[in-house]
PDB file of C-alpha atoms in Angstrom:
ATOM      1  CA  MET A  28     -15.412  21.304  19.774  1.00 74.00           C
ATOM      2  CA  SER A  29     -16.576  20.134  16.364  1.00 80.00           C
ATOM      3  CA  LYS A  30     -15.149  17.871  13.708  1.00 81.00           C
ATOM      4  CA  THR A  31     -15.515  18.681  10.026  1.00 82.00           C
ATOM      5  CA  VAL A  32     -14.190  17.504   6.659  1.00 80.00           C
ATOM      6  CA  ILE A  33     -11.882  20.138   5.140  1.00 82.00           C
ATOM      7  CA  GLY A  34     -10.682  18.269   2.065  1.00 79.00           C
ATOM      8  CA  GLN A  35      -9.094  15.052   0.910  1.00 78.00           C
ATOM      9  CA  ILE A  36      -5.631  13.652   0.330  1.00 82.00           C
ATOM     10  CA  VAL A  37      -4.712  11.710  -2.799  1.00 80.00           C
ATOM     11  CA  VAL A  38      -2.545   8.623  -2.233  1.00 80.00           C
ATOM     12  CA  ASP A  39      -0.821   7.254  -5.324  1.00 77.00           C
ATOM     13  CA  SER A  40       2.195   5.343  -3.955  1.00 80.00           C
ATOM     14  CA  GLY A  41       0.745   3.788  -0.801  1.00 79.00           C
ATOM     15  CA  GLN A  42       2.307   6.474   1.388  1.00 84.00           C
ATOM     16  CA  ALA A  43       1.806  10.089   2.396  1.00 85.00           C
ATOM     17  CA  MET A  44       3.850  12.862   3.989  1.00 85.00           C
ATOM     18  CA  ILE A  45       3.258  15.766   6.362  1.00 85.00           C
ATOM     19  CA  GLY A  46       5.539  18.781   6.074  1.00 82.00           C
ATOM     20  CA  ASP A  47       5.945  22.525   5.680  1.00 81.00           C
ATOM     21  CA  PRO A  48       5.780  23.576   1.983  1.00 83.00           C
ATOM     22  CA  CYS A  49       8.656  26.021   2.506  1.00 81.00           C
ATOM     23  CA  TYR A  50      11.012  23.021   2.291  1.00 80.00           C
ATOM     24  CA  LEU A  51       9.755  21.802  -1.089  1.00 83.00           C
ATOM     25  CA  ASP A  52      12.598  23.471  -2.998  1.00 84.00           C
ATOM     26  CA  ASP A  53      14.949  21.058  -1.209  1.00 84.00           C
ATOM     27  CA  TRP A  54      12.942  17.948  -2.160  1.00 88.00           C
ATOM     28  CA  LYS A  55      15.059  15.383  -4.008  1.00 90.00           C
ATOM     29  CA  THR A  56      13.243  13.488  -6.737  1.00 91.00           C
ATOM     30  CA  TRP A  57      14.150   9.913  -7.655  1.00 91.00           C
ATOM     31  CA  ASP A  58      15.962   9.284 -10.923  1.00 90.00           C
ATOM     32  CA  SER A  59      15.416   5.572 -11.569  1.00 87.00           C
ATOM     33  CA  GLU A  60      17.986   5.604 -14.367  1.00 89.00           C
ATOM     34  CA  THR A  61      20.847   6.531 -12.028  1.00 92.00           C
ATOM     35  CA  THR A  62      19.717   5.029  -8.719  1.00 92.00           C
ATOM     36  CA  LYS A  63      18.112   1.630  -8.184  1.00 92.00           C
ATOM     37  CA  PHE A  64      15.108   1.499  -5.859  1.00 90.00           C
ATOM     38  CA  GLU A  65      16.716  -1.200  -3.704  1.00 91.00           C
ATOM     39  CA  GLU A  66      19.548   1.240  -2.970  1.00 92.00           C
ATOM     40  CA  ARG A  67      17.161   3.543  -1.109  1.00 91.00           C
ATOM     41  CA  GLU A  68      18.792   2.691   2.238  1.00 91.00           C
ATOM     42  CA  ASN A  69      21.616   4.977   1.118  1.00 92.00           C
ATOM     43  CA  SER A  70      19.049   7.781   1.210  1.00 90.00           C
ATOM     44  CA  ALA A  71      17.915   7.129   4.803  1.00 89.00           C
ATOM     45  CA  GLY A  72      16.647  10.353   6.357  1.00 86.00           C
ATOM     46  CA  GLU A  73      17.021  12.238   3.087  1.00 89.00           C
ATOM     47  CA  TYR A  74      14.297  14.755   2.232  1.00 88.00           C
ATOM     48  CA  GLY A  75      13.226  13.032  -0.990  1.00 90.00           C
ATOM     49  CA  TYR A  76      11.253  10.174  -2.498  1.00 90.00           C
ATOM     50  CA  LEU A  77      13.797   7.438  -1.733  1.00 92.00           C
ATOM     51  CA  GLY A  78      14.175   8.747   1.815  1.00 89.00           C
ATOM     52  CA  ALA A  79      10.403   8.519   2.265  1.00 87.00           C
ATOM     53  CA  CYS A  80      10.247   4.999   0.786  1.00 88.00           C
ATOM     54  CA  ASN A  81      13.098   3.860   3.025  1.00 86.00           C
ATOM     55  CA  ALA A  82      11.180   5.124   6.064  1.00 85.00           C
ATOM     56  CA  THR A  83       7.799   3.676   5.162  1.00 83.00           C
ATOM     57  CA  LEU A  84       9.112   0.292   3.993  1.00 85.00           C
ATOM     58  CA  GLY A  85      11.329   0.039   7.063  1.00 82.00           C
ATOM     59  CA  ASN A  86       9.507   1.156  10.198  1.00 77.00           C
ATOM     60  CA  GLY A  87       6.297   2.287   8.543  1.00 78.00           C
ATOM     61  CA  PHE A  88       7.147   5.919   9.277  1.00 80.00           C
ATOM     62  CA  GLY A  89      10.096   8.235   9.866  1.00 81.00           C
ATOM     63  CA  GLY A  90      11.410  11.795   9.851  1.00 83.00           C
ATOM     64  CA  LEU A  91      12.970  13.307   6.762  1.00 85.00           C
ATOM     65  CA  GLY A  92      15.285  16.267   6.299  1.00 80.00           C
ATOM     66  CA  ALA A  93      17.011  18.648   8.682  1.00 62.00           C
ATOM     67  CA  GLY A  94      16.002  19.464  12.238  1.00 56.00           C
ATOM     68  CA  VAL A  95      15.607  17.492  15.441  1.00 45.00           C
ATOM     69  CA  ASN A  96      12.492  15.679  14.263  1.00 50.00           C
ATOM     70  CA  GLY A  97      12.989  16.184  10.551  1.00 54.00           C
ATOM     71  CA  ALA A  98      11.662  18.788   8.160  1.00 62.00           C
ATOM     72  CA  SER A  99       8.707  16.491   7.599  1.00 64.00           C
ATOM     73  CA  ASN A 100       7.464  13.078   8.584  1.00 63.00           C
ATOM     74  CA  ALA A 101       6.714  10.311   6.107  1.00 61.00           C
ATOM     75  CA  PHE A 102       4.256   7.563   6.971  1.00 62.00           C
ATOM     76  CA  VAL A 103       2.672   4.652   5.167  1.00 55.00           C
ATOM     77  CA  PHE A 104      -0.959   4.032   4.272  1.00 54.00           C
ATOM     78  CA  SER A 105      -2.025   0.440   4.746  1.00 49.00           C
ATOM     79  CA  LEU A 106      -4.920   0.729   2.281  1.00 54.00           C
ATOM     80  CA  PRO A 107      -4.944   0.962  -1.526  1.00 62.00           C
ATOM     81  CA  ASP A 108      -4.254   4.179  -3.395  1.00 70.00           C
ATOM     82  CA  GLY A 109      -7.153   6.591  -3.596  1.00 74.00           C
ATOM     83  CA  TYR A 110      -8.777   9.566  -1.894  1.00 74.00           C
ATOM     84  CA  TYR A 111      -8.927   9.896   1.895  1.00 78.00           C
ATOM     85  CA  PRO A 112     -10.880  12.558   3.835  1.00 81.00           C
ATOM     86  CA  ILE A 113      -9.038  15.118   5.964  1.00 85.00           C
ATOM     87  CA  TYR A 114     -10.750  16.115   9.218  1.00 85.00           C
ATOM     88  CA  ALA A 115     -10.218  19.215  11.330  1.00 88.00           C
ATOM     89  CA  VAL A 116     -11.220  19.544  14.975  1.00 90.00           C
ATOM     90  CA  LEU A 117     -12.301  23.138  15.592  1.00 88.00           C
ATOM     91  CA  ASN A 118     -12.438  24.790  19.012  1.00 88.00           C
ATOM     92  CA  GLU A 119     -15.129  27.209  20.180  1.00 87.00           C
ATOM     93  CA  ASP A 120     -13.346  30.100  18.437  1.00 87.00           C
ATOM     94  CA  GLY A 121     -13.315  28.241  15.129  1.00 85.00           C
ATOM     95  CA  ASP A 122      -9.551  27.678  15.239  1.00 89.00           C
ATOM     96  CA  VAL A 123      -8.055  24.334  14.204  1.00 89.00           C
ATOM     97  CA  ASP A 124      -6.945  22.246  17.186  1.00 89.00           C
ATOM     98  CA  GLU A 125      -6.272  18.987  15.364  1.00 90.00           C
ATOM     99  CA  ILE A 126      -5.883  17.648  11.834  1.00 87.00           C
ATOM    100  CA  SER A 127      -6.336  13.970  11.001  1.00 85.00           C
ATOM    101  CA  VAL A 128      -6.702  11.688   7.997  1.00 80.00           C
ATOM    102  CA  LYS A 129      -9.376   9.029   8.414  1.00 70.00           C
ATOM    103  CA  ILE A 130      -7.774   6.134   6.556  1.00 68.00           C
ATOM    104  CA  LYS A 131     -10.703   3.754   6.955  1.00 61.00           C
ATOM    105  CA  ASP A 132     -13.054   6.241   5.278  1.00 51.00           C
ATOM    106  CA  GLY A 133     -10.988   6.196   2.100  1.00 51.00           C
ATOM    107  CA  THR A 134     -12.859   4.708  -0.830  1.00 48.00           C
ATOM    108  CA  GLY A 135     -10.607   5.373  -3.786  1.00 45.00           C
ATOM    109  CA  PHE A 136     -13.194   7.881  -5.007  1.00 42.00           C
ATOM    110  CA  THR A 137     -14.022  11.507  -4.228  1.00 41.00           C
ATOM    111  CA  TYR A 138     -15.259  11.803  -0.662  1.00 41.00           C
ATOM    112  CA  ASP A 139     -18.908  12.806  -0.309  1.00 47.00           C
ATOM    113  CA  ASP A 140     -19.255  15.781   2.046  1.00 46.00           C
ATOM    114  CA  GLU A 141     -22.712  14.776   3.217  1.00 47.00           C
ATOM    115  CA  ASP A 142     -21.085  11.826   5.007  1.00 45.00           C
ATOM    116  CA  GLU A 143     -19.606  14.413   7.392  1.00 47.00           C
ATOM    117  CA  ASP A 144     -22.974  14.970   9.095  1.00 47.00           C
ATOM    118  CA  ASN A 145     -23.100  11.368  10.239  1.00 44.00           C
ATOM    119  CA  TYR A 146     -19.420  10.991  11.123  1.00 45.00           C
ATOM    120  CA  GLU A 147     -19.609  11.139  14.923  1.00 46.00           C
ATOM    121  CA  GLU A 148     -22.719   8.921  15.171  1.00 44.00           C
ATOM    122  CA  GLU A 149     -21.563   6.262  12.713  1.00 45.00           C
ATOM    123  CA  ASP A 150     -17.794   6.240  13.287  1.00 50.00           C
ATOM    124  CA  GLU A 151     -17.711   3.576  15.988  1.00 52.00           C
ATOM    125  CA  GLU A 152     -20.226   1.367  14.176  1.00 51.00           C
ATOM    126  CA  ASP A 153     -18.343   1.695  10.871  1.00 52.00           C
ATOM    127  CA  GLU A 154     -15.044   0.719  12.481  1.00 54.00           C
ATOM    128  CA  GLU A 155     -16.625  -2.372  14.053  1.00 56.00           C
ATOM    129  CA  ASP A 156     -18.149  -3.385  10.704  1.00 54.00           C
ATOM    130  CA  GLU A 157     -14.844  -2.906   8.891  1.00 56.00           C
ATOM    131  CA  GLU A 158     -12.957  -4.918  11.517  1.00 56.00           C
ATOM    132  CA  GLU A 159     -15.438  -7.759  11.014  1.00 53.00           C
ATOM    133  CA  GLU A 160     -15.003  -7.511   7.238  1.00 53.00           C
ATOM    134  CA  GLU A 161     -11.216  -7.641   7.636  1.00 53.00           C
ATOM    135  CA  GLU A 162     -11.548 -10.715   9.849  1.00 49.00           C
ATOM    136  CA  ASP A 163     -13.797 -12.330   7.231  1.00 46.00           C
ATOM    137  CA  GLU A 164     -11.274 -11.558   4.506  1.00 48.00           C
ATOM    138  CA  ASP A 165      -8.516 -13.126   6.583  1.00 46.00           C
ATOM    139  CA  LEU A 166     -10.643 -16.266   6.962  1.00 43.00           C
ATOM    140  CA  VAL A 167     -11.373 -16.425   3.229  1.00 59.00           C
ATOM    141  CA  SER A 168      -7.718 -16.280   2.204  1.00 74.00           C
ATOM    142  CA  ILE A 169      -6.178 -19.756   2.232  1.00 87.00           C
ATOM    143  CA  ILE A 170      -2.667 -18.739   1.193  1.00 91.00           C
ATOM    144  CA  PRO A 171      -0.190 -18.063   4.032  1.00 92.00           C
ATOM    145  CA  PHE A 172       1.041 -14.473   4.162  1.00 93.00           C
ATOM    146  CA  GLU A 173       4.650 -15.694   4.071  1.00 94.00           C
ATOM    147  CA  SER A 174       3.983 -17.531   0.797  1.00 95.00           C
ATOM    148  CA  LYS A 175       2.428 -14.414  -0.720  1.00 95.00           C
ATOM    149  CA  CYS A 176       5.511 -12.388   0.200  1.00 95.00           C
ATOM    150  CA  GLU A 177       7.863 -15.038  -1.196  1.00 96.00           C
ATOM    151  CA  ILE A 178       5.991 -15.280  -4.510  1.00 96.00           C
ATOM    152  CA  LEU A 179       5.434 -11.555  -5.022  1.00 96.00           C
ATOM    153  CA  GLY A 180       8.900 -10.624  -3.799  1.00 94.00           C
ATOM    154  CA  THR A 181      10.644 -13.043  -6.139  1.00 95.00           C
ATOM    155  CA  PHE A 182       8.463 -11.890  -9.018  1.00 95.00           C
ATOM    156  CA  TRP A 183       9.352  -8.240  -8.362  1.00 94.00           C
ATOM    157  CA  TYR A 184      13.073  -8.929  -8.018  1.00 92.00           C
ATOM    158  CA  GLN A 185      13.247 -10.993 -11.213  1.00 93.00           C
ATOM    159  CA  PHE A 186      10.940  -8.946 -13.436  1.00 93.00           C
ATOM    160  CA  LYS A 187      11.033  -5.361 -12.110  1.00 89.00           C
ATOM    161  CA  GLU A 188      12.886  -4.184 -15.248  1.00 89.00           C
ATOM    162  CA  ASP A 189      10.677  -6.131 -17.693  1.00 90.00           C
ATOM    163  CA  GLU A 190       9.049  -3.663 -20.105  1.00 90.00           C
ATOM    164  CA  ASP A 191       6.092  -5.980 -20.781  1.00 90.00           C
ATOM    165  CA  LEU A 192       5.233  -5.999 -17.059  1.00 91.00           C
ATOM    166  CA  LYS A 193       5.915  -2.303 -16.482  1.00 89.00           C
ATOM    167  CA  ALA A 194       2.244  -1.344 -16.023  1.00 89.00           C
ATOM    168  CA  PHE A 195       1.565  -4.034 -13.403  1.00 91.00           C
ATOM    169  CA  ILE A 196       4.800  -3.371 -11.499  1.00 89.00           C
ATOM    170  CA  SER A 197       4.275   0.389 -11.566  1.00 87.00           C
ATOM    171  CA  PHE A 198       0.705   0.078 -10.283  1.00 88.00           C
ATOM    172  CA  ASN A 199       1.842  -2.178  -7.439  1.00 88.00           C
ATOM    173  CA  ASP A 200       4.907  -0.120  -6.521  1.00 86.00           C
ATOM    174  CA  VAL A 201       4.234  -0.604  -2.815  1.00 86.00           C
ATOM    175  CA  GLY A 202       3.009  -4.189  -2.475  1.00 89.00           C
ATOM    176  CA  LEU A 203       5.688  -5.775  -4.676  1.00 92.00           C
ATOM    177  CA  PRO A 204       8.876  -4.250  -3.187  1.00 90.00           C
ATOM    178  CA  LEU A 205       7.394  -4.502   0.293  1.00 89.00           C
ATOM    179  CA  ALA A 206       6.817  -8.235  -0.236  1.00 91.00           C
ATOM    180  CA  TRP A 207      10.436  -8.620  -1.382  1.00 92.00           C
ATOM    181  CA  PHE A 208      11.926  -6.931   1.667  1.00 89.00           C
ATOM    182  CA  ILE A 209       9.687  -8.914   4.004  1.00 90.00           C
ATOM    183  CA  SER A 210      10.610 -12.180   2.251  1.00 91.00           C
ATOM    184  CA  ILE A 211      14.360 -11.578   2.694  1.00 89.00           C
ATOM    185  CA  GLY A 212      13.962 -10.445   6.301  1.00 85.00           C
ATOM    186  CA  VAL A 213      14.929  -6.800   5.832  1.00 78.00           C
ATOM    187  CA  VAL A 214      11.476  -5.562   6.878  1.00 76.00           C
ATOM    188  CA  ALA A 215       9.363  -7.020   9.677  1.00 78.00           C
ATOM    189  CA  PRO A 216       5.914  -8.269   8.563  1.00 78.00           C
ATOM    190  CA  LEU A 217       3.863  -5.596  10.357  1.00 76.00           C
ATOM    191  CA  SER A 218       0.062  -5.744  10.284  1.00 78.00           C
ATOM    192  CA  MET A 219      -0.056  -2.556   8.176  1.00 76.00           C
ATOM    193  CA  SER A 220       1.772  -4.376   5.390  1.00 79.00           C
ATOM    194  CA  GLU A 221      -0.959  -6.989   4.953  1.00 86.00           C
ATOM    195  CA  GLY A 222      -3.364  -4.663   3.117  1.00 87.00           C
ATOM    196  CA  PRO A 223      -1.181  -3.721   0.128  1.00 88.00           C
ATOM    197  CA  ILE A 224       0.358  -7.191  -0.157  1.00 92.00           C
ATOM    198  CA  ASN A 225      -2.979  -9.017  -0.037  1.00 91.00           C
ATOM    199  CA  GLU A 226      -4.381  -6.641  -2.653  1.00 91.00           C
ATOM    200  CA  THR A 227      -1.337  -7.086  -4.905  1.00 93.00           C
ATOM    201  CA  PHE A 228      -1.461 -10.869  -4.560  1.00 94.00           C
ATOM    202  CA  ALA A 229      -5.137 -10.923  -5.546  1.00 93.00           C
ATOM    203  CA  MET A 230      -4.356  -8.832  -8.633  1.00 93.00           C
ATOM    204  CA  PHE A 231      -1.384 -11.075  -9.413  1.00 95.00           C
ATOM    205  CA  LEU A 232      -3.498 -14.230  -9.332  1.00 94.00           C
ATOM    206  CA  ASP A 233      -6.158 -12.568 -11.472  1.00 92.00           C
ATOM    207  CA  ALA A 234      -3.545 -11.574 -14.066  1.00 92.00           C
ATOM    208  CA  MET A 235      -2.282 -15.165 -14.102  1.00 92.00           C
ATOM    209  CA  GLU A 236      -5.859 -16.474 -14.450  1.00 92.00           C
ATOM    210  CA  LEU A 237      -5.508 -18.423 -11.219  1.00 93.00           C
ATOM    211  CA  THR A 238      -7.502 -18.782  -8.024  1.00 92.00           C
ATOM    212  CA  GLU A 239      -6.213 -19.376  -4.515  1.00 92.00           C
ATOM    213  CA  GLU A 240      -7.471 -22.940  -4.776  1.00 92.00           C
ATOM    214  CA  ASP A 241      -5.140 -23.453  -7.749  1.00 92.00           C
ATOM    215  CA  VAL A 242      -2.069 -22.509  -5.692  1.00 93.00           C
ATOM    216  CA  ILE A 243      -3.096 -23.651  -2.235  1.00 90.00           C
ATOM    217  CA  ASP A 244       0.098 -25.668  -1.697  1.00 90.00           C
ATOM    218  CA  VAL A 245       2.439 -23.329  -3.588  1.00 94.00           C
ATOM    219  CA  ASP A 246       5.050 -21.325  -1.687  1.00 94.00           C
ATOM    220  CA  ASN A 247       7.381 -20.133  -4.460  1.00 95.00           C
ATOM    221  CA  LEU A 248       7.198 -18.408  -7.838  1.00 95.00           C
ATOM    222  CA  ASP A 249       8.642 -21.250  -9.938  1.00 95.00           C
ATOM    223  CA  ASP A 250       5.924 -23.682  -8.851  1.00 95.00           C
ATOM    224  CA  LEU A 251       3.242 -21.065  -9.450  1.00 95.00           C
ATOM    225  CA  LEU A 252       4.492 -20.337 -12.971  1.00 95.00           C
ATOM    226  CA  ALA A 253       4.555 -24.065 -13.659  1.00 94.00           C
ATOM    227  CA  ILE A 254       0.845 -24.207 -12.789  1.00 94.00           C
ATOM    228  CA  VAL A 255       0.205 -21.247 -15.102  1.00 93.00           C
ATOM    229  CA  GLU A 256       1.885 -23.074 -17.977  1.00 93.00           C
ATOM    230  CA  ARG A 257       0.010 -26.301 -17.234  1.00 92.00           C
ATOM    231  CA  LYS A 258      -3.347 -24.558 -17.187  1.00 90.00           C
ATOM    232  CA  LYS A 259      -2.493 -22.672 -20.361  1.00 89.00           C
ATOM    233  CA  GLY A 260      -1.745 -25.979 -22.073  1.00 89.00           C
ATOM    234  CA  GLU A 261      -4.999 -27.467 -20.844  1.00 89.00           C
ATOM    235  CA  ARG A 262      -6.975 -24.528 -22.238  1.00 86.00           C
ATOM    236  CA  GLU A 263      -5.255 -24.802 -25.603  1.00 85.00           C
ATOM    237  CA  THR A 264      -6.125 -28.481 -25.931  1.00 84.00           C
ATOM    238  CA  GLN A 265      -9.805 -27.972 -25.129  1.00 75.00           C
TER     239      GLN A 265
END
């Protein structure tokens, strides 16, 4: 048995899907002008974008389309958008026995094939290092996860149609709505949701020219925006 890199998957909405391409003609695209994103629960199980989003923002995964287990299966990535290597386990005859996507190897850039040679030797060590880095990041953050969800969720709900904020909201089309549904109790705060929400919150603070120390005691959007205005006034008077 051998394991080799056979390609890479591009993630652009914080989620990915496995399925037979023969069903693609039945795929239902999302028309945002006729259907609001928050109405995606009406598309539960549907073989389409809203059906996939409903699955990944609900349980983190789920079957889509016809059949006992669905025509395909949608699942969520807990890391930022980017490129992720696809591995194949080959048997002695060279046939594929297993396909997997190594999420933790994703870098957001094109995967370097020469990393494949060191995969088996370095895999366990890399995972331990990354777990330690994640623990360090958790220690560094001084804002409660619940507060992040409340702030980001309220921001998304109030400003999701704002043309001036379209670029930011579009780029964070996973972290923002996910934070909203967690904040109102529709979605459970699973560990896989922390990655996209923490990343979105960091970008949000950067856009507002704030640090975590500035909002250490803030748990709602109104108070945060008040700090933004105060700091803006202070800069103007200097």
